Short mmCIF file of C-alpha atoms in Angstrom, two decimals:
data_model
loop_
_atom_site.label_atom_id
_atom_site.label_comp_id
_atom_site.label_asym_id
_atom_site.label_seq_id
_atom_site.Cartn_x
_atom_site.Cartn_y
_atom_site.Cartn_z
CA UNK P 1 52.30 83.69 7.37
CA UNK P 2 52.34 81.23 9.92
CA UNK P 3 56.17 81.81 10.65
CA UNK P 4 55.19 85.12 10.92
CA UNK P 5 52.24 84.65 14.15
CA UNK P 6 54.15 82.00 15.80
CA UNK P 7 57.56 84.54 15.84
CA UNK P 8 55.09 86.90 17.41
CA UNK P 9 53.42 85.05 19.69
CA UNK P 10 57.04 84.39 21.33
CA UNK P 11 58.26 87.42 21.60
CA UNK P 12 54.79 88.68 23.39
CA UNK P 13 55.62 85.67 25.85
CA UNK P 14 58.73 87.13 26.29
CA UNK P 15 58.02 90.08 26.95
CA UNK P 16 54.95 89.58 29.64
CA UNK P 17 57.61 87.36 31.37
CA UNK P 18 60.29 90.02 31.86
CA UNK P 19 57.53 92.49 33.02
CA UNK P 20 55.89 89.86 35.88
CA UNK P 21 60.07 89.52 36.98
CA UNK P 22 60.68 92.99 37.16
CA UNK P 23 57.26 93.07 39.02
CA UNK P 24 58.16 90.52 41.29
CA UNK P 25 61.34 92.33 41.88
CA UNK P 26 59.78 95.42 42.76
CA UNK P 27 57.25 94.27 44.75
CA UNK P 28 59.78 91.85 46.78
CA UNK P 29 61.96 95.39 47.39
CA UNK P 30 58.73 97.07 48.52
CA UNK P 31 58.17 94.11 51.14
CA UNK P 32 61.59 94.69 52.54
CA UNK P 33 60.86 98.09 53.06
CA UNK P 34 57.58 97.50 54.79
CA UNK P 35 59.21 94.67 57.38
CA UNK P 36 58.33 95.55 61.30
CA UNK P 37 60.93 96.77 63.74
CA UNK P 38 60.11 93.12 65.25
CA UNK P 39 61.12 91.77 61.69
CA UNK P 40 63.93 91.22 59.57
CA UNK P 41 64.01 90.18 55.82
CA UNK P 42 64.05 86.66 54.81
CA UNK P 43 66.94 86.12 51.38
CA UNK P 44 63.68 84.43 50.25
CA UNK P 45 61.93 87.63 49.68
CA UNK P 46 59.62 87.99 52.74
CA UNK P 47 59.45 89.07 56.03
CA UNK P 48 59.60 87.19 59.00
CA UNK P 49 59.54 87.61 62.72
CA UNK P 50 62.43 88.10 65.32
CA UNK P 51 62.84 86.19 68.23
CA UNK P 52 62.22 87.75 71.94
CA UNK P 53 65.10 88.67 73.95
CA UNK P 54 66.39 85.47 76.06
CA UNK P 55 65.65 83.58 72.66
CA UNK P 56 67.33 82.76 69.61
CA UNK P 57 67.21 81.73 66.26
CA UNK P 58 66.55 78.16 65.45
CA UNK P 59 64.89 77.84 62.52
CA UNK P 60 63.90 80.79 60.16
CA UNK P 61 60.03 81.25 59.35
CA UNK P 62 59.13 79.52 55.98
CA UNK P 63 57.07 81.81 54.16
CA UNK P 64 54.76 85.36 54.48
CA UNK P 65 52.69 84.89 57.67
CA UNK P 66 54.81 81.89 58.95
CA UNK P 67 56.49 82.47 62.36
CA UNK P 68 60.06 81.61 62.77
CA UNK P 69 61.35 78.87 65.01
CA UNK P 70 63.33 80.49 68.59
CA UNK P 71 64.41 78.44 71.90
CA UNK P 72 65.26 79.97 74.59
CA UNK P 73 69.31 80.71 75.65
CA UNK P 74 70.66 77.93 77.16
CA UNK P 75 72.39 78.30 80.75
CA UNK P 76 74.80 80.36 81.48
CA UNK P 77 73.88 82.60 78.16
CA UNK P 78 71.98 85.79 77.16
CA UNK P 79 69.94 87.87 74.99
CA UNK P 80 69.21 91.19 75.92
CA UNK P 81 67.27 92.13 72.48
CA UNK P 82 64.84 91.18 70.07
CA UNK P 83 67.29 89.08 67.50
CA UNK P 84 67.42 86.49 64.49
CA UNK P 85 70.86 85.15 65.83
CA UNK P 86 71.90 81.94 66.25
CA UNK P 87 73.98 81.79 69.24
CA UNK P 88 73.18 83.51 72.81
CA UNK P 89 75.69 85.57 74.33
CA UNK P 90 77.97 83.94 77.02
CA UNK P 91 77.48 85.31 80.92
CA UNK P 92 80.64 86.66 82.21
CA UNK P 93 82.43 85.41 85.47
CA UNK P 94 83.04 87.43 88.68
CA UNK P 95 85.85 85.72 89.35
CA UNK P 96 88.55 87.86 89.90
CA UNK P 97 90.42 89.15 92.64
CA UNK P 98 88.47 90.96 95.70
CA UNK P 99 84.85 90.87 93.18
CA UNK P 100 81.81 89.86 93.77
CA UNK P 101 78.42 89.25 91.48
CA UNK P 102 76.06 91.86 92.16
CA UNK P 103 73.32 90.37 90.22
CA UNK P 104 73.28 87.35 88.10
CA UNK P 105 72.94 86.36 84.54
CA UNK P 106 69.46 85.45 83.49
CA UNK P 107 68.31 84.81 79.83
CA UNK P 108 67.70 88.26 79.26
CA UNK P 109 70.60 89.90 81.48
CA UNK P 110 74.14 89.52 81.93
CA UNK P 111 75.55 88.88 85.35
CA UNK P 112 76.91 92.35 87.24
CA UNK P 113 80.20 92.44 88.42
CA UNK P 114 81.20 94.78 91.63
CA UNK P 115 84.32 94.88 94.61
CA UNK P 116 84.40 94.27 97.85
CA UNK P 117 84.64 96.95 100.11
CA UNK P 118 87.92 98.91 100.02
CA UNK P 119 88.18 98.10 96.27
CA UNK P 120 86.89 99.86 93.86
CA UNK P 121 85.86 98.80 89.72
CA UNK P 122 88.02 99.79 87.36
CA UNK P 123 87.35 99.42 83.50
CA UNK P 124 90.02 99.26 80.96
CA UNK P 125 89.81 98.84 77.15
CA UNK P 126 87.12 96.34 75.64
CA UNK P 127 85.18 93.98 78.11
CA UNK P 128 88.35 93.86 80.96
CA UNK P 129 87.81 95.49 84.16
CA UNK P 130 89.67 94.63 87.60
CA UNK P 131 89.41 95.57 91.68
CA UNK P 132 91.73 98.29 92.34
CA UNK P 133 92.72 98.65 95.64
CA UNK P 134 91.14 102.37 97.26
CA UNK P 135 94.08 104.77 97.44
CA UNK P 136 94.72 106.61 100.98
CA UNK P 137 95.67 110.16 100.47
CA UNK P 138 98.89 111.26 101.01
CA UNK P 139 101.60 114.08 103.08
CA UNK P 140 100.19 116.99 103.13
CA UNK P 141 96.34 116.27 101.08
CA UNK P 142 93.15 116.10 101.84
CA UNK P 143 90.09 113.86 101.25
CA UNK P 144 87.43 115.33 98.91
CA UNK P 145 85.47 112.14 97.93
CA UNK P 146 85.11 108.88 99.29
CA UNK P 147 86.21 105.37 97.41
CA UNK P 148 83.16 104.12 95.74
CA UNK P 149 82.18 101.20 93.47
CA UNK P 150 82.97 102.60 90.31
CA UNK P 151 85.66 105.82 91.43
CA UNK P 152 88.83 105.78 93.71
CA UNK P 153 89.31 107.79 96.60
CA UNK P 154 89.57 111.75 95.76
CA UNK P 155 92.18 113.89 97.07
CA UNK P 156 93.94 117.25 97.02
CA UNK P 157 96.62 119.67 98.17
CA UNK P 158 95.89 121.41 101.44
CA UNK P 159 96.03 124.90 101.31
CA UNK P 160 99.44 126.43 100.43
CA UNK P 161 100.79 123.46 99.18
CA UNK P 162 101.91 122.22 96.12
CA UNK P 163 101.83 118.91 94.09
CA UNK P 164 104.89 117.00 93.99
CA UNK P 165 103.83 113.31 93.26
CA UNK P 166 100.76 111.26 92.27
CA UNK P 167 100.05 111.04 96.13
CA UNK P 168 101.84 113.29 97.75
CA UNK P 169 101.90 117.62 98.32
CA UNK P 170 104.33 120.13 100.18
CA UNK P 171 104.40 122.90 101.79
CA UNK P 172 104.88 126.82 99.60
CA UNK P 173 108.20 127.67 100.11
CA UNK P 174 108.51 129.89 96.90
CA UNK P 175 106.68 131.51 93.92
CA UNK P 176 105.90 128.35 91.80
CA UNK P 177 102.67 126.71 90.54
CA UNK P 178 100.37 126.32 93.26
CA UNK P 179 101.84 129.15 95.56
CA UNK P 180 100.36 132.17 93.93
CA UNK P 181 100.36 133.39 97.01
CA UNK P 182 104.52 133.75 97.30
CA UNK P 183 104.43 135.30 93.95
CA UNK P 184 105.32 139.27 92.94
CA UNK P 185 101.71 141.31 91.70
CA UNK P 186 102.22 142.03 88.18
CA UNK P 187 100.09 144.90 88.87
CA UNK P 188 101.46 148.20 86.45
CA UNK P 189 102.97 151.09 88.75
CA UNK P 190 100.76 153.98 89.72
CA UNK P 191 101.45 156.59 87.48
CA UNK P 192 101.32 159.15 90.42
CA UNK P 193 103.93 157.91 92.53
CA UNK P 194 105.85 160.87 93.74
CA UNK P 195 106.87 160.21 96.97
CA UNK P 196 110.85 159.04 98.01
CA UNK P 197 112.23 155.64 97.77
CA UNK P 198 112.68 155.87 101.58
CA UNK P 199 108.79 156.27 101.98
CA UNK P 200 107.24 152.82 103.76
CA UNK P 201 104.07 151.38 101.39
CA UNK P 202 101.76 151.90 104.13
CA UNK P 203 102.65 155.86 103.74
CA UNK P 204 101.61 156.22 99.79
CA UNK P 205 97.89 156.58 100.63
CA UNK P 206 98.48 159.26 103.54
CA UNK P 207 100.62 161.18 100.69
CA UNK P 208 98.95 160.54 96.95
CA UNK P 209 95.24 162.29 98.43
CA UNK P 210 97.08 165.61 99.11
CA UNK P 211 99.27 165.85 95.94
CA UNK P 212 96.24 164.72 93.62
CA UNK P 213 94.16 167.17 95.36
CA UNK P 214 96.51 170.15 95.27
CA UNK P 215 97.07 169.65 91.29
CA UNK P 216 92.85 169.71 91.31
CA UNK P 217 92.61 172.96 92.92
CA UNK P 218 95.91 174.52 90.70
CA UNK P 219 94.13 173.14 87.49
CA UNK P 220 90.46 174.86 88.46
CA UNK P 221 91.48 177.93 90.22
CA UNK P 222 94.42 178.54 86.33
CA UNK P 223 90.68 177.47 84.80
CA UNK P 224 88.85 180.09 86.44
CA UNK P 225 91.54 183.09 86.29
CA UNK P 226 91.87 182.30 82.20
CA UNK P 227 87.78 182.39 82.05
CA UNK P 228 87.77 185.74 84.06
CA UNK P 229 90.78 187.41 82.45
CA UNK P 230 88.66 186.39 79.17
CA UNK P 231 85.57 188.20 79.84
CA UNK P 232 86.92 191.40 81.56
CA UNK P 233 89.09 191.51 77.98
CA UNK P 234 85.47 191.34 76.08
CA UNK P 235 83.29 193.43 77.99
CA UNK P 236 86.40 196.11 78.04
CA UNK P 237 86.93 196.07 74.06
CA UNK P 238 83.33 196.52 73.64
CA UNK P 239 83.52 200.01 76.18
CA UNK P 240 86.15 201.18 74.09
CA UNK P 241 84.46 200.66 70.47
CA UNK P 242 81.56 202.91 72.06
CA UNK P 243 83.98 205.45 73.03
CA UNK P 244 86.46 206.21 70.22
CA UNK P 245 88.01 208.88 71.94
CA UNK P 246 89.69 206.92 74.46
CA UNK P 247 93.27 206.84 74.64
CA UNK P 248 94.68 203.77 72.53
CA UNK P 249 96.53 202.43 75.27
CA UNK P 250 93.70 201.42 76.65
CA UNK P 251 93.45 198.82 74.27
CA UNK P 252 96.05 197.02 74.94
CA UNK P 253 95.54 193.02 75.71
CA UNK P 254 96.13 191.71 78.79
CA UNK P 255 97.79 188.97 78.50
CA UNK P 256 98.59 186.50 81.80
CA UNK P 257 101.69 184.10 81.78
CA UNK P 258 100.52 180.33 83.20
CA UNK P 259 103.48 178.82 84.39
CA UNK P 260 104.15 175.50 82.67
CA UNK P 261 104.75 173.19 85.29
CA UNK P 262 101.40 173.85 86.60
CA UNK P 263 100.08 172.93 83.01
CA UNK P 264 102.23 169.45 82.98
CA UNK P 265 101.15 168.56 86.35
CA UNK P 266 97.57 168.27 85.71
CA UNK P 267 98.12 166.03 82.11
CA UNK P 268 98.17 162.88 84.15
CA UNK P 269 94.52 163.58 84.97
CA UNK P 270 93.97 163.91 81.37
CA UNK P 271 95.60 160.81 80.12
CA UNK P 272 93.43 158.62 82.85
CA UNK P 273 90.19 158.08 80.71
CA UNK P 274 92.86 157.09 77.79
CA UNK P 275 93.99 154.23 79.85
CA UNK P 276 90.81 153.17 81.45
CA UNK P 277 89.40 152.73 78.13
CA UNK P 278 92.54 151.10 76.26
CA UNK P 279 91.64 148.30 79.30
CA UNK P 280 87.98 147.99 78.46
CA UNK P 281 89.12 146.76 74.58
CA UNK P 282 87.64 143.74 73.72
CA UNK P 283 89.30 140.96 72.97
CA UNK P 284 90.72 139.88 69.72
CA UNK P 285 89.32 137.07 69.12
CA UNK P 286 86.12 134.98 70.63
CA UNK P 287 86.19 131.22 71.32
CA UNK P 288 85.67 128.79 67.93
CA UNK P 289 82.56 127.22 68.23
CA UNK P 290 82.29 123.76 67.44
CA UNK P 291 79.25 122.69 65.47
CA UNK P 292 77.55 119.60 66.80
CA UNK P 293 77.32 117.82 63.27
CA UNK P 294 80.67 119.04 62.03
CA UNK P 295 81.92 116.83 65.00
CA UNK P 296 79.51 113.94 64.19
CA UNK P 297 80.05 113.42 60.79
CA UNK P 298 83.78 113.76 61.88
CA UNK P 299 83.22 110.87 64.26
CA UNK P 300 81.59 108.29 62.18
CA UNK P 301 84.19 108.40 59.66
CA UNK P 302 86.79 107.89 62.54
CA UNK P 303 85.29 105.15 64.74
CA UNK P 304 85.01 101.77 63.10
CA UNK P 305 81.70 100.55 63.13
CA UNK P 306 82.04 97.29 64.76
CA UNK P 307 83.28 99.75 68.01
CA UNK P 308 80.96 102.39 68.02
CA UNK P 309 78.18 100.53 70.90
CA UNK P 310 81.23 100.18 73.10
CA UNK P 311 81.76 103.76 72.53
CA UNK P 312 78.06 105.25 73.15
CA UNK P 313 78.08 102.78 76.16
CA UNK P 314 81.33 104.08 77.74
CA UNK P 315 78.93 107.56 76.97
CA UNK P 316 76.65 106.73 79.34
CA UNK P 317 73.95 105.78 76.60
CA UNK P 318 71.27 103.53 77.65
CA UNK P 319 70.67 100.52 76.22
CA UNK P 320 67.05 101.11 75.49
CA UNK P 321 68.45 104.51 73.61
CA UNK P 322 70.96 102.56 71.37
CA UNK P 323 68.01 99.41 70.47
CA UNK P 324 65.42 102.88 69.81
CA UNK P 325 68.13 104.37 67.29
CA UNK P 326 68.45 101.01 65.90
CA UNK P 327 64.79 100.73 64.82
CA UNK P 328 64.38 104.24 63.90
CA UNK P 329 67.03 104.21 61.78
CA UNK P 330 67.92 100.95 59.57
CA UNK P 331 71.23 102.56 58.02
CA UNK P 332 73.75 102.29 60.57
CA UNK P 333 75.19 105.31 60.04
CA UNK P 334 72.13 107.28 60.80
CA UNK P 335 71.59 104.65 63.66
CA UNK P 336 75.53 105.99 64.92
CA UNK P 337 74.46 109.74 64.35
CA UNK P 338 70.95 109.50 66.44
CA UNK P 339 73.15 107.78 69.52
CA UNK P 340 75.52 110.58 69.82
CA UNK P 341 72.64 112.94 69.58
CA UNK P 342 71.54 111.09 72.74
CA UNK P 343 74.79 111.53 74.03
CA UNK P 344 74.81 115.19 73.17
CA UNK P 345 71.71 116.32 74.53
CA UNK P 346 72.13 114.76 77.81
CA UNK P 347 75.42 116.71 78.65
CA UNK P 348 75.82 120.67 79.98
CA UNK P 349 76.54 123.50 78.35
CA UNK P 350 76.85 124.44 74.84
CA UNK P 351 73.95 125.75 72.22
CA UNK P 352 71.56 123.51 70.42
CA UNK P 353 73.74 123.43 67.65
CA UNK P 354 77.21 123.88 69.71
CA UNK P 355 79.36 121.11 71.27
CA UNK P 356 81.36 122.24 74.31
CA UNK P 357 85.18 121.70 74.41
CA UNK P 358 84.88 119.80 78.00
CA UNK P 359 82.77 117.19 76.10
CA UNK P 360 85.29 116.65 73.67
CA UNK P 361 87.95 116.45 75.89
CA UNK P 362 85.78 113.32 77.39
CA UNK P 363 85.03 111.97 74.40
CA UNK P 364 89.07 111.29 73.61
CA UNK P 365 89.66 110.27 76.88
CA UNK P 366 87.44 107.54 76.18
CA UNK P 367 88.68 107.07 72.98
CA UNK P 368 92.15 106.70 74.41
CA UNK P 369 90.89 104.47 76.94
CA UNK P 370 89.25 101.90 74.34
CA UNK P 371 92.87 101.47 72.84
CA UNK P 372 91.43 103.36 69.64
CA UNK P 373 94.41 106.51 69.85
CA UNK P 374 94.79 106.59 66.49
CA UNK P 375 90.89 108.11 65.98
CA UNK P 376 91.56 109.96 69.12
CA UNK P 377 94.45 111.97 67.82
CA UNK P 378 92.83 112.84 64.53
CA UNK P 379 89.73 114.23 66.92
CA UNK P 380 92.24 115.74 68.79
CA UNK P 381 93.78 117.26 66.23
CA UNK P 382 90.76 118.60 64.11
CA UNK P 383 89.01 119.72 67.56
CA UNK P 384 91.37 120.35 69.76
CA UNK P 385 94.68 120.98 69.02
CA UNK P 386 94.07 124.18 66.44
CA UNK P 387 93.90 127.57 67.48
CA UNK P 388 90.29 128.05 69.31
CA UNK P 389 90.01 131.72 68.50
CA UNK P 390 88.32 133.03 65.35
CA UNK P 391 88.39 136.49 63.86
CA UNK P 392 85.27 138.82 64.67
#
């Protein structure tokens, strides 16, 4: 009997034990879940606090309600955000050809690179940038933006001129791209050209006002003889059904020959509206429109992860955007998703649900430009490269 209490007792021990873990457990997931934006979770099973930006980690908080340990970046280092890392940032160096610091690195900042006058910034993939030298434009162009800190020098063709090189136009000397002007006018022949071959273009108006309007008169006065010959016929056969003893060659039809030619030369007139309205057809087909989160979800499956800041930033996404969709949202894909909304919303044109083509075409550039062609293409591709009509 006293086996039998003693087994029991053990097991109950055992079983309030596995309940206070799974307790623990739950309540330690719970925690996580309710830790700050300005916190992060401690692998001890609390919370504890981030350091402020120019600050890092030295020493992580001990327990609930225990601050963690920061020090400020040492020089020539940075922080821009609220963190838990260990090591600050390093400050880049404007020290390359023709640029200059426009503002330097402090704790919380990195430095700002620019050019010296005459050169302008130019970015390439990643962090590397260099001074380009500010173009001149070239034979036969013209200046349509000035060299600034962050764009080259704008130019174009002058009028009637073509483009021949990366710097350089000529003049039109023949129908070709960029001399419309030389070119033949695929406009369809008048249909009522009757005049001679011999007859100079400026004489077609002087003749085509007579002819049309001496076919109008033939077709109205034929019009008006067939409607008169029709009712003299009517009123006359109902005279004779009054009078039956008139003679029965009286009752003979009338009957009035139209000559044929006139008949053909007024059909033109009645195959116009045919035409005018085979060119007022709508189209077959209306532009595909692509849907913002079909191109989203697209995207984060594309770009790898440890890219996608570089990519909002060459966006034109502000940093405090990209740290406000990192505290909204703690899965990073949703983090991803709310940036390009950013990103979305601040461009032109499209729906609220509909991305514009012009903003895709942008977003591959960039892609291109950060070295990442492979994603680029399969945007391309999917976006891009299909057929951009769709059936009504």
């Amino acid at each position: 009997m006293r086996k039998y209490q003693l087994c029991t007792c053990i097991l109950m021990v055992l079983i309030s034990q596995s309940y206070t873990i799974s307790d623990s457990a739950i309540s330690g997931g719970e925690k996580k879940k309710r830790c700050a934006d300005n916190e992060y979770w401690n692998e001890k099973g609390f919370c504890c606090d981030k350091c402020h930006p120019g600050d890092k980690l030295k020493e992580k908080c001990l327990g609930p309600n225990t601050r963690s340990e920061c020090v400020q970046c040492e020089n020539g280092t940075y922080m821009e955000n609220s963190n838990y890392n260990v090591n600050c940032f390093t400050c880049q160096k404007c020290t390359k050809p023709n640029s200059r610091e426009i503002s330097p690195c402090t704790f919380k900042m990195n430095s700002e690179c620019g050019c010296n006058p005459g050169y302008y910034f130019k970015k390439f993939a990643g962090l590397d940038w260099t001074c380009s030298l500010c173009k001149e434009c070239g034979r036969g162009q013209r200046k349509t933006g000035d060299c600034t800190e962050k764009q080259n020098t704008q130019c174009e063709c002058l009028e009637n001129h073509y483009k021949t090189g990366k710097n350089s136009c000529e003049p039109c000397v023949k129908c070709r791209a960029g001399c419309s002007h030389l070119c033949i006018s695929s406009t369809p022949p008048n249909p009522f050209r009757s005049v001679s071959p011999t007859a100079s273009p400026g004489m077609l108006p002087h003749v085509l006002v007579p002819v049309c309007a001496c076919i109008t008169v033939l077709a109205l006065g034929v019009f008006m003889v067939y409607e008169g010959i029709r009712l003299w016929k009517k009123k006359r056969h109902s005279s004779s059904s009054s009078q039956k003893s008139s003679p029965a060659s009286e009752d003979q039809p009338f009957i009035i020959t139209v000559s044929l030619e006139a008949i053909n030369e007024s059909v033109p007139f009645t195959e116009q509206p045919s035409k005018i309205e085979q060119s007022g057809k709508l189209p077959d087909c209306v532009p595909r429109e692509i849907k913002i989160h079909e191109f989203f979800y697209f995207v984060l499956d594309e770009v790898p992860i440890g890219r996608f800041k570089e990519l909002v930033r060459r966006l034109e996404v502000s940093e405090q955007n990209i740290d406000r969709s990192e505290q909204d949202h703690r899965n990073c894909k949703d983090a991803h998703y709310q940036m390009l909304k950013v990103w979305s919303d601040s461009g032109s044109g499209g729906g609220s649900h509909v991305l514009p083509f012009h903003c895709i075409q942008k977003f591959v550039d960039i892609l291109k430009d950060m070295n990442l062609a492979s994603c680029a293409d399969n945007i391309e591709s999917k976006f891009l490269s299909q057929d951009t009509c769709a059936p009504h």
